[in-house]
PDB file of C-alpha atoms in Angstrom:
ATOM      1  CA  ALA A   1      46.900-313.753  75.873  1.00 92.00           C
ATOM      2  CA  ALA A   2      50.674-313.704  75.534  1.00 89.00           C
ATOM      3  CA  VAL A   3      51.032-312.154  78.989  1.00 91.00           C
ATOM      4  CA  ASP A   4      48.766-314.841  80.430  1.00 91.00           C
ATOM      5  CA  GLY A   5      51.013-317.414  78.794  1.00 90.00           C
ATOM      6  CA  LEU A   6      54.141-315.859  80.306  1.00 86.00           C
ATOM      7  CA  MET A   7      52.586-315.844  83.774  1.00 86.00           C
ATOM      8  CA  ALA A   8      51.732-319.528  83.443  1.00 89.00           C
ATOM      9  CA  MET A   9      55.203-320.623  82.337  1.00 85.00           C
ATOM     10  CA  GLY A  10      57.349-322.763  84.565  1.00 81.00           C
ATOM     11  CA  LYS A  11      61.125-322.806  84.864  1.00 80.00           C
ATOM     12  CA  GLY A  12      62.888-320.043  82.948  1.00 81.00           C
ATOM     13  CA  TRP A  13      59.907-317.725  82.772  1.00 88.00           C
ATOM     14  CA  GLU A  14      61.816-314.904  84.509  1.00 89.00           C
ATOM     15  CA  ASP A  15      64.458-314.444  81.808  1.00 88.00           C
ATOM     16  CA  PHE A  16      61.958-314.730  78.997  1.00 88.00           C
ATOM     17  CA  THR A  17      59.680-312.229  80.713  1.00 92.00           C
ATOM     18  CA  ARG A  18      62.467-309.689  81.313  1.00 93.00           C
ATOM     19  CA  ASP A  19      63.215-309.771  77.610  1.00 93.00           C
ATOM     20  CA  SER A  20      59.538-309.073  76.920  1.00 95.00           C
ATOM     21  CA  LEU A  21      58.954-306.193  79.354  1.00 97.00           C
ATOM     22  CA  LYS A  22      59.251-303.420  76.772  1.00 97.00           C
ATOM     23  CA  GLU A  23      56.783-305.199  74.526  1.00 96.00           C
ATOM     24  CA  ILE A  24      54.383-305.569  77.453  1.00 97.00           C
ATOM     25  CA  ALA A  25      54.793-301.866  78.251  1.00 97.00           C
ATOM     26  CA  ARG A  26      54.003-301.032  74.640  1.00 97.00           C
ATOM     27  CA  ARG A  27      51.070-303.382  74.047  1.00 96.00           C
ATOM     28  CA  ALA A  28      49.595-304.193  77.470  1.00 96.00           C
ATOM     29  CA  PRO A  29      50.795-301.499  79.910  1.00 97.00           C
ATOM     30  CA  SER A  30      48.017-302.252  82.396  1.00 96.00           C
ATOM     31  CA  ARG A  31      49.603-305.684  82.982  1.00 96.00           C
ATOM     32  CA  LEU A  32      53.166-304.377  83.530  1.00 97.00           C
ATOM     33  CA  GLY A  33      52.929-303.975  87.304  1.00 97.00           C
ATOM     34  CA  GLU A  34      51.347-307.391  87.720  1.00 96.00           C
ATOM     35  CA  VAL A  35      54.165-309.041  85.782  1.00 96.00           C
ATOM     36  CA  VAL A  36      57.048-307.142  87.409  1.00 97.00           C
ATOM     37  CA  ALA A  37      55.654-307.857  90.889  1.00 96.00           C
ATOM     38  CA  ARG A  38      56.465-311.534  90.330  1.00 94.00           C
ATOM     39  CA  LEU A  39      59.974-311.030  88.998  1.00 95.00           C
ATOM     40  CA  PRO A  40      63.013-311.490  91.253  1.00 94.00           C
ATOM     41  CA  LYS A  41      65.491-308.676  91.712  1.00 92.00           C
ATOM     42  CA  PRO A  42      67.871-308.287  88.738  1.00 90.00           C
ATOM     43  CA  GLU A  43      71.187-310.056  89.238  1.00 86.00           C
ATOM     44  CA  GLY A  44      73.321-307.435  87.503  1.00 87.00           C
ATOM     45  CA  PHE A  45      73.789-303.706  88.100  1.00 87.00           C
ATOM     46  CA  TRP A  46      73.357-302.964  84.398  1.00 89.00           C
ATOM     47  CA  ASP A  47      70.077-304.865  84.027  1.00 94.00           C
ATOM     48  CA  THR A  48      67.671-301.960  83.550  1.00 95.00           C
ATOM     49  CA  SER A  49      64.856-303.894  81.904  1.00 96.00           C
ATOM     50  CA  VAL A  50      62.297-302.913  84.563  1.00 98.00           C
ATOM     51  CA  ARG A  51      63.366-299.258  84.508  1.00 98.00           C
ATOM     52  CA  ASP A  52      63.220-299.086  80.731  1.00 98.00           C
ATOM     53  CA  ALA A  53      59.790-300.704  80.543  1.00 98.00           C
ATOM     54  CA  PHE A  54      58.303-298.363  83.139  1.00 98.00           C
ATOM     55  CA  ALA A  55      59.831-295.360  81.378  1.00 98.00           C
ATOM     56  CA  MET A  56      58.110-296.460  78.186  1.00 98.00           C
ATOM     57  CA  ALA A  57      54.774-296.928  79.928  1.00 98.00           C
ATOM     58  CA  ALA A  58      55.073-293.600  81.764  1.00 98.00           C
ATOM     59  CA  ALA A  59      55.586-291.732  78.515  1.00 97.00           C
ATOM     60  CA  ASN A  60      51.991-292.625  77.629  1.00 96.00           C
ATOM     61  CA  ASP A  61      50.299-292.571  81.051  1.00 97.00           C
ATOM     62  CA  LEU A  62      52.361-291.085  83.875  1.00 98.00           C
ATOM     63  CA  SER A  63      49.733-291.246  86.627  1.00 97.00           C
ATOM     64  CA  ALA A  64      48.800-294.882  86.099  1.00 98.00           C
ATOM     65  CA  THR A  65      52.450-295.922  85.827  1.00 98.00           C
ATOM     66  CA  LEU A  66      53.358-294.090  89.038  1.00 97.00           C
ATOM     67  CA  ARG A  67      50.584-295.905  90.874  1.00 97.00           C
ATOM     68  CA  ALA A  68      51.717-299.257  89.509  1.00 98.00           C
ATOM     69  CA  ALA A  69      55.346-298.593  90.494  1.00 98.00           C
ATOM     70  CA  LEU A  70      54.445-297.541  94.041  1.00 97.00           C
ATOM     71  CA  GLU A  71      52.383-300.697  94.546  1.00 97.00           C
ATOM     72  CA  LEU A  72      55.275-303.031  93.699  1.00 97.00           C
ATOM     73  CA  PRO A  73      57.144-304.975  96.374  1.00 96.00           C
ATOM     74  CA  GLU A  74      60.630-303.724  97.284  1.00 96.00           C
ATOM     75  CA  THR A  75      62.251-306.202  94.887  1.00 96.00           C
ATOM     76  CA  ASN A  76      61.740-304.056  91.789  1.00 97.00           C
ATOM     77  CA  ARG A  77      60.025-300.954  93.152  1.00 98.00           C
ATOM     78  CA  ASP A  78      63.001-298.584  93.027  1.00 97.00           C
ATOM     79  CA  GLN A  79      63.860-299.463  89.438  1.00 97.00           C
ATOM     80  CA  ALA A  80      60.229-299.091  88.375  1.00 98.00           C
ATOM     81  CA  LEU A  81      60.038-295.697  90.082  1.00 98.00           C
ATOM     82  CA  ALA A  82      63.318-294.701  88.442  1.00 98.00           C
ATOM     83  CA  GLY A  83      61.946-295.461  84.999  1.00 98.00           C
ATOM     84  CA  THR A  84      58.704-293.628  85.655  1.00 98.00           C
ATOM     85  CA  VAL A  85      60.478-290.541  86.978  1.00 98.00           C
ATOM     86  CA  GLN A  86      62.975-290.682  84.119  1.00 98.00           C
ATOM     87  CA  ALA A  87      60.104-290.197  81.673  1.00 98.00           C
ATOM     88  CA  TRP A  88      58.454-287.538  83.852  1.00 98.00           C
ATOM     89  CA  ALA A  89      61.641-285.473  84.132  1.00 98.00           C
ATOM     90  CA  LYS A  90      61.841-284.945  80.387  1.00 98.00           C
ATOM     91  CA  SER A  91      59.005-282.430  80.663  1.00 97.00           C
ATOM     92  CA  ASP A  92      59.201-281.402  84.339  1.00 98.00           C
ATOM     93  CA  LEU A  93      62.523-282.094  86.022  1.00 97.00           C
ATOM     94  CA  GLN A  94      61.934-279.856  89.022  1.00 96.00           C
ATOM     95  CA  GLY A  95      58.494-281.305  89.684  1.00 97.00           C
ATOM     96  CA  ALA A  96      59.785-284.855  89.373  1.00 98.00           C
ATOM     97  CA  MET A  97      62.731-284.219  91.712  1.00 97.00           C
ATOM     98  CA  ALA A  98      60.497-282.536  94.297  1.00 97.00           C
ATOM     99  CA  TRP A  99      58.127-285.528  94.233  1.00 97.00           C
ATOM    100  CA  VAL A 100      61.013-287.981  94.676  1.00 97.00           C
ATOM    101  CA  LYS A 101      62.345-286.086  97.699  1.00 96.00           C
ATOM    102  CA  ARG A 102      59.004-286.656  99.432  1.00 97.00           C
ATOM    103  CA  LEU A 103      59.134-290.421  99.025  1.00 96.00           C
ATOM    104  CA  PRO A 104      59.370-292.379 102.300  1.00 95.00           C
ATOM    105  CA  ASP A 105      62.525-293.845 103.789  1.00 95.00           C
ATOM    106  CA  GLY A 106      63.465-297.232 102.425  1.00 94.00           C
ATOM    107  CA  ILE A 107      63.296-296.014  98.830  1.00 96.00           C
ATOM    108  CA  ASP A 108      66.592-295.101  97.155  1.00 96.00           C
ATOM    109  CA  ARG A 109      65.695-291.497  96.425  1.00 97.00           C
ATOM    110  CA  ASP A 110      69.191-290.616  95.169  1.00 97.00           C
ATOM    111  CA  GLU A 111      69.123-293.360  92.544  1.00 96.00           C
ATOM    112  CA  ILE A 112      65.681-292.274  91.368  1.00 97.00           C
ATOM    113  CA  ILE A 113      66.865-288.666  91.055  1.00 97.00           C
ATOM    114  CA  ARG A 114      69.811-289.930  89.000  1.00 97.00           C
ATOM    115  CA  ALA A 115      67.293-291.475  86.631  1.00 97.00           C
ATOM    116  CA  ALA A 116      65.436-288.153  86.496  1.00 98.00           C
ATOM    117  CA  LEU A 117      68.645-286.367  85.530  1.00 98.00           C
ATOM    118  CA  MET A 118      69.334-288.966  82.853  1.00 98.00           C
ATOM    119  CA  GLY A 119      65.869-288.423  81.445  1.00 98.00           C
ATOM    120  CA  LYS A 120      66.343-284.665  81.322  1.00 98.00           C
ATOM    121  CA  ALA A 121      69.800-285.078  79.777  1.00 98.00           C
ATOM    122  CA  SER A 122      68.233-286.910  76.857  1.00 97.00           C
ATOM    123  CA  VAL A 123      66.231-283.801  75.896  1.00 98.00           C
ATOM    124  CA  ASP A 124      68.118-280.889  77.515  1.00 98.00           C
ATOM    125  CA  PRO A 125      71.759-281.755  78.279  1.00 97.00           C
ATOM    126  CA  ALA A 126      72.706-278.415  79.822  1.00 97.00           C
ATOM    127  CA  ALA A 127      69.825-278.414  82.317  1.00 97.00           C
ATOM    128  CA  ALA A 128      70.722-281.903  83.541  1.00 97.00           C
ATOM    129  CA  LEU A 129      74.459-281.216  83.688  1.00 97.00           C
ATOM    130  CA  GLU A 130      73.863-278.147  85.851  1.00 97.00           C
ATOM    131  CA  LEU A 131      72.107-280.304  88.458  1.00 97.00           C
ATOM    132  CA  ALA A 132      74.257-283.438  88.296  1.00 96.00           C
ATOM    133  CA  ALA A 133      75.935-282.569  91.604  1.00 93.00           C
ATOM    134  CA  SER A 134      72.584-282.417  93.413  1.00 93.00           C
ATOM    135  CA  VAL A 135      72.923-286.099  94.407  1.00 95.00           C
ATOM    136  CA  PRO A 136      75.989-288.053  95.593  1.00 94.00           C
ATOM    137  CA  SER A 137      78.348-289.528  93.013  1.00 92.00           C
ATOM    138  CA  GLY A 138      77.078-293.053  93.656  1.00 89.00           C
ATOM    139  CA  GLY A 139      79.730-294.774  91.564  1.00 86.00           C
ATOM    140  CA  ARG A 140      80.475-298.466  92.074  1.00 85.00           C
ATOM    141  CA  HIS A 141      84.033-299.692  92.406  1.00 79.00           C
ATOM    142  CA  ALA A 142      85.268-301.366  89.206  1.00 80.00           C
ATOM    143  CA  TYR A 143      82.025-300.539  87.374  1.00 86.00           C
ATOM    144  CA  PHE A 144      82.816-298.475  84.281  1.00 90.00           C
ATOM    145  CA  ALA A 145      81.033-295.104  84.019  1.00 91.00           C
ATOM    146  CA  SER A 146      78.711-295.777  86.950  1.00 94.00           C
ATOM    147  CA  THR A 147      78.919-292.405  88.735  1.00 96.00           C
ATOM    148  CA  THR A 148      76.067-289.912  88.597  1.00 96.00           C
ATOM    149  CA  GLY A 149      78.093-287.621  86.371  1.00 96.00           C
ATOM    150  CA  ALA A 150      79.083-290.415  84.003  1.00 96.00           C
ATOM    151  CA  ARG A 151      75.527-291.623  83.547  1.00 97.00           C
ATOM    152  CA  VAL A 152      74.190-288.118  82.948  1.00 98.00           C
ATOM    153  CA  LEU A 153      77.023-287.344  80.522  1.00 97.00           C
ATOM    154  CA  MET A 154      76.329-290.547  78.624  1.00 97.00           C
ATOM    155  CA  GLU A 155      72.727-289.529  77.961  1.00 97.00           C
ATOM    156  CA  ALA A 156      73.668-285.929  77.252  1.00 98.00           C
ATOM    157  CA  ALA A 157      76.261-286.959  74.658  1.00 97.00           C
ATOM    158  CA  LYS A 158      73.736-289.202  72.921  1.00 97.00           C
ATOM    159  CA  ALA A 159      71.261-286.330  72.723  1.00 97.00           C
ATOM    160  CA  ASP A 160      73.619-283.549  71.587  1.00 97.00           C
ATOM    161  CA  PHE A 161      77.345-284.234  71.624  1.00 97.00           C
ATOM    162  CA  ASP A 162      78.459-280.768  70.520  1.00 95.00           C
ATOM    163  CA  SER A 163      76.414-278.851  73.094  1.00 96.00           C
ATOM    164  CA  THR A 164      77.502-281.279  75.812  1.00 97.00           C
ATOM    165  CA  VAL A 165      81.175-280.763  74.970  1.00 96.00           C
ATOM    166  CA  ALA A 166      80.646-277.004  74.825  1.00 95.00           C
ATOM    167  CA  TRP A 167      79.092-277.078  78.294  1.00 96.00           C
ATOM    168  CA  LEU A 168      81.996-279.132  79.656  1.00 96.00           C
ATOM    169  CA  ALA A 169      84.552-276.752  78.168  1.00 94.00           C
ATOM    170  CA  ALA A 170      82.735-273.795  79.724  1.00 95.00           C
ATOM    171  CA  HIS A 171      82.623-275.466  83.150  1.00 95.00           C
ATOM    172  CA  PRO A 172      86.102-276.954  83.708  1.00 92.00           C
ATOM    173  CA  GLY A 173      86.498-279.097  86.794  1.00 91.00           C
ATOM    174  CA  ARG A 174      82.795-279.743  87.322  1.00 94.00           C
ATOM    175  CA  PHE A 175      83.218-283.420  86.462  1.00 95.00           C
ATOM    176  CA  GLY A 176      86.003-285.734  87.613  1.00 93.00           C
ATOM    177  CA  HIS A 177      87.929-288.416  85.766  1.00 93.00           C
ATOM    178  CA  GLU A 178      85.416-291.181  86.532  1.00 94.00           C
ATOM    179  CA  ASP A 179      82.538-288.953  85.439  1.00 96.00           C
ATOM    180  CA  MET A 180      84.210-288.203  82.115  1.00 96.00           C
ATOM    181  CA  LEU A 181      84.200-291.912  81.251  1.00 95.00           C
ATOM    182  CA  GLY A 182      80.501-291.484  80.558  1.00 96.00           C
ATOM    183  CA  ILE A 183      81.312-289.674  77.334  1.00 97.00           C
ATOM    184  CA  ALA A 184      84.011-292.144  76.259  1.00 97.00           C
ATOM    185  CA  GLU A 185      81.740-294.171  73.984  1.00 96.00           C
ATOM    186  CA  ALA A 186      80.621-291.087  72.069  1.00 97.00           C
ATOM    187  CA  VAL A 187      84.234-289.902  71.804  1.00 97.00           C
ATOM    188  CA  THR A 188      85.361-293.346  70.599  1.00 97.00           C
ATOM    189  CA  THR A 189      82.781-293.363  67.817  1.00 97.00           C
ATOM    190  CA  ARG A 190      84.024-290.015  66.546  1.00 97.00           C
ATOM    191  CA  LEU A 191      87.682-290.941  66.863  1.00 97.00           C
ATOM    192  CA  ASN A 192      87.099-294.110  64.868  1.00 97.00           C
ATOM    193  CA  ALA A 193      85.363-292.116  62.145  1.00 97.00           C
ATOM    194  CA  ASP A 194      88.068-289.434  61.786  1.00 97.00           C
ATOM    195  CA  VAL A 195      90.912-289.275  64.297  1.00 96.00           C
ATOM    196  CA  ALA A 196      92.710-286.227  62.935  1.00 97.00           C
ATOM    197  CA  GLY A 197      89.542-284.311  62.174  1.00 97.00           C
ATOM    198  CA  PHE A 198      88.023-284.947  65.574  1.00 97.00           C
ATOM    199  CA  LEU A 199      91.172-283.989  67.496  1.00 97.00           C
ATOM    200  CA  GLN A 200      91.708-280.871  65.388  1.00 97.00           C
ATOM    201  CA  SER A 201      88.142-279.725  65.986  1.00 95.00           C
ATOM    202  CA  ARG A 202      88.632-280.185  69.721  1.00 95.00           C
ATOM    203  CA  VAL A 203      91.793-278.070  69.590  1.00 95.00           C
ATOM    204  CA  GLU A 204      89.934-275.356  67.716  1.00 94.00           C
ATOM    205  CA  ASP A 205      86.983-275.211  70.108  1.00 91.00           C
ATOM    206  CA  GLY A 206      89.184-275.444  73.208  1.00 92.00           C
ATOM    207  CA  SER A 207      87.697-278.685  74.527  1.00 94.00           C
ATOM    208  CA  LEU A 208      90.677-281.027  74.046  1.00 95.00           C
ATOM    209  CA  ALA A 209      91.962-280.748  77.618  1.00 94.00           C
ATOM    210  CA  THR A 210      88.461-281.315  78.990  1.00 94.00           C
ATOM    211  CA  LEU A 211      87.998-284.480  76.920  1.00 95.00           C
ATOM    212  CA  THR A 212      91.439-285.952  77.654  1.00 94.00           C
ATOM    213  CA  PRO A 213      90.131-288.560  80.157  1.00 93.00           C
ATOM    214  CA  ALA A 214      87.551-289.786  77.644  1.00 94.00           C
ATOM    215  CA  ILE A 215      90.047-289.774  74.792  1.00 93.00           C
ATOM    216  CA  GLY A 216      92.451-291.771  76.939  1.00 91.00           C
TER     217      GLY A 216
END
């Protein structure tokens, strides 16, 4: 009934609906595609409401969510596919990436694979970091931490900061300065909690030089 009410709203329904997409995905996933099909394209690069809602729905029913994403108009199709594949990749990264590579032209396959890597990074940082270079960097000028590497590192650091840092220290040079900004938020949190302790631990484990861009 609430979804019916949203669909019948007049001016301003788009913003209110975007804010409700996760709740729709949780409580009425069969209506998600119908609702998103009417939404305009997000205005901002960081608006991932469609992606996040489809990821939530896909975690419970991957096949149905894939079908719903593929049936969407171009406006929100790529972001819906990205969210669906992001959830899929947590359990089968290689299968998800292979499926994405077979998608037709006109779909941003690289961006969807980035989402797959982010999904895998949230459960297995090392596996995602190993494959981060499999798609172009994709960073946007003047957009903080928007490269492929940065976005994968951000999710990896949230999942397991210590193992992510250990992987970076063992693979020097694999990520550039812009990529390393993806771990800056996690580094900041730890610096704020204990500056001396954090820096000393990085000296002891040999990761200080690797983390210098993020610390800066």
